[in-house]
Each structure stands twice: as C-alpha cells, then as structure tokens.
PDB file of C-alpha atoms in Angstrom:
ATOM      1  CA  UNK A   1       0.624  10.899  -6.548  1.00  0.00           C
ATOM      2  CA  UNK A   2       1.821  14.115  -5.151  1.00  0.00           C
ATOM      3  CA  UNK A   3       2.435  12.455  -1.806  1.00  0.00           C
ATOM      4  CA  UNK A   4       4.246   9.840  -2.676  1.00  0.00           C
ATOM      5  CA  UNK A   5       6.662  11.763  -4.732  1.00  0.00           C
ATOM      6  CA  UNK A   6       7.343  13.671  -1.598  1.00  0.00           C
ATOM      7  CA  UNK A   7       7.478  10.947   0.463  1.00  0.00           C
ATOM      8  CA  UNK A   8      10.371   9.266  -2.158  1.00  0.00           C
ATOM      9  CA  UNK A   9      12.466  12.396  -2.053  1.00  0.00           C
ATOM     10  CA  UNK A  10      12.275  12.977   1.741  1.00  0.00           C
ATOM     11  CA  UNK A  11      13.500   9.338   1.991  1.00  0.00           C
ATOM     12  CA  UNK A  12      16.452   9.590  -0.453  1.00  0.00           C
ATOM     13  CA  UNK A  13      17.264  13.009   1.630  1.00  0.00           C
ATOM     14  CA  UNK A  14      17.461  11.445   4.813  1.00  0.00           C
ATOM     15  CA  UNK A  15      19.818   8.450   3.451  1.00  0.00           C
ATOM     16  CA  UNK A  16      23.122   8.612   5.301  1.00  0.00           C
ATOM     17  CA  UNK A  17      26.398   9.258   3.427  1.00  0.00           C
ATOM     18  CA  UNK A  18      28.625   6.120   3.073  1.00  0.00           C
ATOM     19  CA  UNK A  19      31.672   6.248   6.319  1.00  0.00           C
ATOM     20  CA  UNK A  20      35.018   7.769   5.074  1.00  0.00           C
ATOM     21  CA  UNK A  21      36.376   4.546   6.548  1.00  0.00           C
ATOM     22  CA  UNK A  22      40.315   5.533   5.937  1.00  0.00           C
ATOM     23  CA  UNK A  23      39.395   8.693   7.461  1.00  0.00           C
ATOM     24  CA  UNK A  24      38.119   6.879  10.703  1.00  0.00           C
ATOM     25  CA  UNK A  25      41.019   4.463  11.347  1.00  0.00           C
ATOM     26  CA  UNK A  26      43.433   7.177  11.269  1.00  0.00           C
ATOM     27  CA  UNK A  27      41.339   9.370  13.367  1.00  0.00           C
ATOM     28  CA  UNK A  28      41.323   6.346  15.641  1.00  0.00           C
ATOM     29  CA  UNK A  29      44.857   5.636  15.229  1.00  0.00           C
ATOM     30  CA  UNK A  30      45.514   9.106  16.519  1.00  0.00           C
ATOM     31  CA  UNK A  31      43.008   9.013  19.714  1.00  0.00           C
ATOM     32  CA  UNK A  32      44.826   5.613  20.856  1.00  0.00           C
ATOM     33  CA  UNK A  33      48.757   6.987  20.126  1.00  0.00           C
ATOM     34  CA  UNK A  34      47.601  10.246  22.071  1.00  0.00           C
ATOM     35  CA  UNK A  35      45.880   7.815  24.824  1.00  0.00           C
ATOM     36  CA  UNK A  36      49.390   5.430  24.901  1.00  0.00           C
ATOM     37  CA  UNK A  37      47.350   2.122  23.703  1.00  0.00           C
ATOM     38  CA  UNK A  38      50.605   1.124  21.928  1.00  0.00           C
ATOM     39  CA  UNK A  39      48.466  -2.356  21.574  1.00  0.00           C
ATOM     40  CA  UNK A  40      45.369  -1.050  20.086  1.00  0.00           C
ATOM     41  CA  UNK A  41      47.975   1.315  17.839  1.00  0.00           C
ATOM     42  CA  UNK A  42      49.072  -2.448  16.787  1.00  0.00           C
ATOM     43  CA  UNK A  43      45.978  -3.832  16.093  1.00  0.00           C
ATOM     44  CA  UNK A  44      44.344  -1.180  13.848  1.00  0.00           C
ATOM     45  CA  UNK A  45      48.164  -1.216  11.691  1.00  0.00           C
ATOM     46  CA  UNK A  46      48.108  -5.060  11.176  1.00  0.00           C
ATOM     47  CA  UNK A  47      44.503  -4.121   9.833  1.00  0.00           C
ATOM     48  CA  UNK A  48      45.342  -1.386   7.692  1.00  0.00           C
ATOM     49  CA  UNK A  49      44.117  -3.187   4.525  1.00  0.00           C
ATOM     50  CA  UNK A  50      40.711  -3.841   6.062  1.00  0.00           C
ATOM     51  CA  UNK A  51      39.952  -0.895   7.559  1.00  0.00           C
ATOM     52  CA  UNK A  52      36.029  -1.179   7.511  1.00  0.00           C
ATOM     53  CA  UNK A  53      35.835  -4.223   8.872  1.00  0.00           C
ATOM     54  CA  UNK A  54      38.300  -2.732  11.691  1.00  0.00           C
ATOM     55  CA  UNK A  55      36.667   0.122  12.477  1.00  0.00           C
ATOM     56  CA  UNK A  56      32.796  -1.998  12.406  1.00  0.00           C
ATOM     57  CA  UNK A  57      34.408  -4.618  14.816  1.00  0.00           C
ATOM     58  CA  UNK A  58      35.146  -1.486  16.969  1.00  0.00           C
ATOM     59  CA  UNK A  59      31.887  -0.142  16.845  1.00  0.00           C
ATOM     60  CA  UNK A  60      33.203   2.903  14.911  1.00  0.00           C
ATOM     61  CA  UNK A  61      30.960   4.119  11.778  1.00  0.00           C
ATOM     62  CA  UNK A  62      31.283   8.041  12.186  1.00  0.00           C
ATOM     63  CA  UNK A  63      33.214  10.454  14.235  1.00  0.00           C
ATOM     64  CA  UNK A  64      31.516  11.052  16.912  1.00  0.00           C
ATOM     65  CA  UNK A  65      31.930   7.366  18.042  1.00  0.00           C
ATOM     66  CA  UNK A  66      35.754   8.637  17.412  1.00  0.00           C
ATOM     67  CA  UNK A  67      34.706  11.168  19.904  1.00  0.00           C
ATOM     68  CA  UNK A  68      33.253   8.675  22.073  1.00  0.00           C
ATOM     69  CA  UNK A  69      36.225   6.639  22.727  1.00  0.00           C
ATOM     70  CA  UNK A  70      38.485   9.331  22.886  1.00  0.00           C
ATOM     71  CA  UNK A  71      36.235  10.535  26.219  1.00  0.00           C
ATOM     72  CA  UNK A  72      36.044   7.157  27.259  1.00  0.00           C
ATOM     73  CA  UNK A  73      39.736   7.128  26.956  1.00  0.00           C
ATOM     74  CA  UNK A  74      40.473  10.751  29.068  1.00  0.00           C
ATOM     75  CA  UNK A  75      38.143   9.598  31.394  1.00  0.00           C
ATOM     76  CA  UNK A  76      39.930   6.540  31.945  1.00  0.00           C
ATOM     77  CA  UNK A  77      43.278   8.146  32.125  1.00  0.00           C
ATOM     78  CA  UNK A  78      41.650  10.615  34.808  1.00  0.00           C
ATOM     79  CA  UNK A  79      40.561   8.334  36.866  1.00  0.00           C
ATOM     80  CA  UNK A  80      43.546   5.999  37.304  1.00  0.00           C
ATOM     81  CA  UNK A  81      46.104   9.022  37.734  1.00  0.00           C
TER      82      UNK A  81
END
C-alpha cells in the first residue's frame, strides 16, 4: 500500500493550477495594443464576458503562450519594417 499512496500524492502534486483566465486576456490585450492589432484589441473587448473561451479559441492557457505571441508578434513587426 505504501506505493500507491505515493503514487496518489505525486499525482495530485503534479496537477496543474486552474488558468487565471482574466489575467490572460488582459495580458493579451496589452501584447496586441503594444503590437497595433487595433482589430484583435476589438475582438478580445467584444469578448470580455467570455474570456476563457477567448483566450482557448486563441490557443492561450498560460503565459508563456502570452509570451509566444508577443515574439511572434516582434518578429513580425521586424521583418516587415
């Protein structure tokens, strides 16, 4: 029985903490006013009561996909002048 104990509290150690999802789609608001994606600013406010479902559509469940976009975004910026 010893292992499985151990085995039960490993498992509800690794669990992952539930999204701050209010926290994301301003985070996200902020990378796309910073990146001048006025329309993408648009979208996330007309979904500002549904902001999981938002930031899932997008792909976004922590912030380093935040992160990710943001580079995506600089890169982007970079590369067409």
């Amino acid at each position: 029985m010893g292992a499985r104990s151990e085995k039960m509290s490993r498992d509800a150690t690794q669990r992952k903490a539930r999204p701050d999802w209010p926290g994301l789609h301003a985070k996200l608001r902020v990378v796309y006013s910073v990146g001048s994606l006025p329309r993408m600013v648009a979208a996330l406010d007309n979904f500002r009561d549904r902001k999981e479902s938002i930031c899932r559509r997008l792909g976004v469940i922590c912030e380093a996909d935040v992160s990710r976009i943001s580079a995506g975004i600089k890169k982007t910026k970079i590369l067409t002048g």
